């Protein structure tokens, strides 16, 4: 799906940058063509500054979204999920980031979550990036406790794990 969305803007890398930002941040586009998070409007100048494009690029991208029924349905229904990842150091939580070889393989989240649960460790949040919407999807698990070294090694040795990172 991500590739199909990006193809609609293949002639404009700047518009693709706007699309990528909207998807990554979970920003919606309302009926007036304004970028919003919930009911809060995000100024197009702020979006443009963030990705280094002119404000008019944001305007033309939101116009194109509203003109395409498929894009309209996607971008009027997307929403943001609050993440504990940036708060982890403040709240003394552990973030385990997992890069996998094939994000479409079934059971990845279930396998890792059950391994952590088997150690009696509570998972506060799990975020799994959708392989349809990002080029390099990752799995993030935020836990109440530090993960033991032997568990980290077991996870690292799973067939589908390419790389792990602890924060």
Short mmCIF file of C-alpha atoms in Angstrom, two decimals:
data_model
loop_
_atom_site.label_atom_id
_atom_site.label_comp_id
_atom_site.label_asym_id
_atom_site.label_seq_id
_atom_site.Cartn_x
_atom_site.Cartn_y
_atom_site.Cartn_z
CA UNK A 1 0.00 0.00 0.00
CA UNK A 2 2.83 2.41 0.86
CA UNK A 3 4.36 1.89 -2.58
CA UNK A 4 0.99 2.49 -4.26
CA UNK A 5 0.54 5.74 -2.36
CA UNK A 6 4.06 6.91 -3.20
CA UNK A 7 3.56 6.03 -6.88
CA UNK A 8 0.73 8.55 -7.05
CA UNK A 9 3.35 11.21 -6.27
CA UNK A 10 6.26 9.70 -8.21
CA UNK A 11 6.84 12.90 -10.18
CA UNK A 12 7.36 14.96 -7.03
CA UNK A 13 9.90 13.95 -4.38
CA UNK A 14 8.77 16.95 -2.33
CA UNK A 15 5.19 15.73 -2.24
CA UNK A 16 6.44 12.24 -1.38
CA UNK A 17 8.24 13.79 1.59
CA UNK A 18 4.94 15.35 2.73
CA UNK A 19 3.16 11.98 2.36
CA UNK A 20 5.90 10.21 4.30
CA UNK A 21 5.66 12.74 7.15
CA UNK A 22 1.85 12.45 7.31
CA UNK A 23 2.08 8.67 7.50
CA UNK A 24 4.93 8.59 10.01
CA UNK A 25 3.27 11.07 12.35
CA UNK A 26 -0.28 9.79 11.90
CA UNK A 27 -1.55 13.17 10.70
CA UNK A 28 -4.94 13.38 8.97
CA UNK A 29 -6.22 15.71 6.29
CA UNK A 30 -9.64 17.24 6.96
CA UNK A 31 -12.31 18.24 4.41
CA UNK A 32 -10.78 21.72 4.12
CA UNK A 33 -7.39 20.27 3.18
CA UNK A 34 -5.78 21.16 6.48
CA UNK A 35 -3.40 18.76 8.19
CA UNK A 36 -4.69 17.82 11.63
CA UNK A 37 -3.87 15.65 14.60
CA UNK A 38 -7.25 14.83 16.08
CA UNK A 39 -8.98 18.19 16.03
CA UNK A 40 -5.78 20.24 16.25
CA UNK A 41 -4.64 21.92 13.04
CA UNK A 42 -0.95 21.65 12.14
CA UNK A 43 0.19 24.75 10.20
CA UNK A 44 1.42 23.93 6.70
CA UNK A 45 4.40 26.22 7.27
CA UNK A 46 5.50 24.04 10.20
CA UNK A 47 5.19 20.88 8.13
CA UNK A 48 7.08 22.49 5.25
CA UNK A 49 9.87 23.67 7.56
CA UNK A 50 10.19 20.19 9.13
CA UNK A 51 10.86 18.50 5.79
CA UNK A 52 12.54 21.38 3.96
CA UNK A 53 9.92 22.16 1.31
CA UNK A 54 7.84 25.19 0.40
CA UNK A 55 4.43 25.57 2.09
CA UNK A 56 2.77 25.39 -1.33
CA UNK A 57 4.02 21.80 -1.68
CA UNK A 58 2.03 20.87 1.43
CA UNK A 59 -1.03 22.68 -0.03
CA UNK A 60 -0.77 20.87 -3.36
CA UNK A 61 -0.26 17.51 -1.61
CA UNK A 62 -3.34 17.89 0.56
CA UNK A 63 -5.33 19.01 -2.52
CA UNK A 64 -4.19 15.86 -4.35
CA UNK A 65 -5.17 13.73 -1.36
CA UNK A 66 -8.68 15.16 -1.32
CA UNK A 67 -9.04 14.75 -5.10
CA UNK A 68 -8.24 11.01 -4.96
CA UNK A 69 -10.97 8.95 -3.28
CA UNK A 70 -8.60 6.20 -2.11
CA UNK A 71 -6.11 8.68 -0.62
CA UNK A 72 -8.96 10.68 0.93
CA UNK A 73 -10.23 7.56 2.75
CA UNK A 74 -6.74 6.77 4.05
CA UNK A 75 -5.72 10.26 5.14
CA UNK A 76 -9.07 11.19 6.67
CA UNK A 77 -9.01 8.09 8.86
CA UNK A 78 -5.39 7.83 9.93
CA UNK A 79 -4.65 8.55 13.59
CA UNK A 80 -1.71 8.80 15.89
CA UNK A 81 -0.89 6.39 18.73
CA UNK A 82 1.00 7.83 21.72
CA UNK A 83 4.35 6.15 22.19
CA UNK A 84 6.24 5.46 25.42
CA UNK A 85 9.56 5.15 23.56
CA UNK A 86 10.72 8.72 24.11
CA UNK A 87 9.47 8.63 27.70
CA UNK A 88 11.28 5.37 28.50
CA UNK A 89 14.40 6.97 30.03
CA UNK A 90 12.26 9.30 32.15
CA UNK A 91 9.96 6.51 33.35
CA UNK A 92 12.81 4.00 33.79
CA UNK A 93 11.42 1.67 31.11
CA UNK A 94 13.33 -0.56 28.69
CA UNK A 95 12.86 -0.33 24.93
CA UNK A 96 13.73 -3.37 22.83
CA UNK A 97 13.93 -2.61 19.11
CA UNK A 98 13.93 -5.55 16.72
CA UNK A 99 14.75 -5.44 13.02
CA UNK A 100 13.60 -8.55 11.20
CA UNK A 101 14.55 -10.25 7.95
CA UNK A 102 10.96 -10.52 6.70
CA UNK A 103 8.35 -8.31 8.38
CA UNK A 104 5.53 -10.19 6.62
CA UNK A 105 6.36 -13.42 8.45
CA UNK A 106 3.50 -14.36 10.79
CA UNK A 107 4.03 -14.81 14.52
CA UNK A 108 6.92 -12.38 15.10
CA UNK A 109 5.15 -10.27 17.71
CA UNK A 110 3.59 -13.33 19.38
CA UNK A 111 6.91 -15.18 19.65
CA UNK A 112 8.87 -12.29 21.16
CA UNK A 113 6.04 -11.24 23.47
CA UNK A 114 5.60 -14.77 24.79
CA UNK A 115 9.34 -15.09 25.43
CA UNK A 116 9.26 -11.90 27.49
CA UNK A 117 6.07 -12.97 29.30
CA UNK A 118 7.63 -16.35 30.11
CA UNK A 119 10.30 -14.42 32.07
CA UNK A 120 7.54 -12.77 34.11
CA UNK A 121 8.22 -9.36 32.61
CA UNK A 122 5.32 -7.05 31.84
CA UNK A 123 5.14 -5.40 28.43
CA UNK A 124 3.83 -1.84 28.73
CA UNK A 125 3.54 -1.20 25.00
CA UNK A 126 4.19 -2.91 21.69
CA UNK A 127 4.54 -0.98 18.45
CA UNK A 128 4.87 -2.86 15.21
CA UNK A 129 5.54 -0.72 12.18
CA UNK A 130 3.51 -1.77 9.17
CA UNK A 131 5.66 -3.08 6.30
CA UNK A 132 3.11 -1.52 3.93
CA UNK A 133 3.81 1.99 5.25
CA UNK A 134 7.53 2.04 5.99
CA UNK A 135 10.59 0.86 4.12
CA UNK A 136 12.36 -0.67 7.12
CA UNK A 137 9.71 -1.75 9.67
CA UNK A 138 10.71 -2.42 13.23
CA UNK A 139 9.10 -3.99 16.27
CA UNK A 140 9.34 -2.02 19.52
CA UNK A 141 8.57 -3.54 22.91
CA UNK A 142 8.58 -1.33 26.00
CA UNK A 143 8.91 -3.19 29.29
CA UNK A 144 8.80 -2.32 32.98
CA UNK A 145 12.05 -4.12 33.71
CA UNK A 146 15.49 -4.60 32.25
CA UNK A 147 15.61 -7.72 30.09
CA UNK A 148 18.01 -10.43 31.30
CA UNK A 149 21.04 -11.14 29.12
CA UNK A 150 20.07 -14.73 28.38
CA UNK A 151 16.66 -13.60 27.11
CA UNK A 152 18.29 -10.98 24.88
CA UNK A 153 20.55 -13.69 23.45
CA UNK A 154 17.58 -16.00 22.85
CA UNK A 155 15.72 -13.26 21.01
CA UNK A 156 18.82 -12.34 18.99
CA UNK A 157 19.15 -15.98 17.92
CA UNK A 158 15.62 -16.25 16.50
CA UNK A 159 15.64 -17.01 12.76
CA UNK A 160 13.70 -13.90 11.81
CA UNK A 161 15.81 -11.42 13.84
CA UNK A 162 18.33 -9.39 11.88
CA UNK A 163 19.32 -6.95 14.62
CA UNK A 164 18.23 -5.89 18.10
CA UNK A 165 18.88 -2.76 20.09
CA UNK A 166 18.25 -1.94 23.75
CA UNK A 167 17.53 1.48 25.10
#
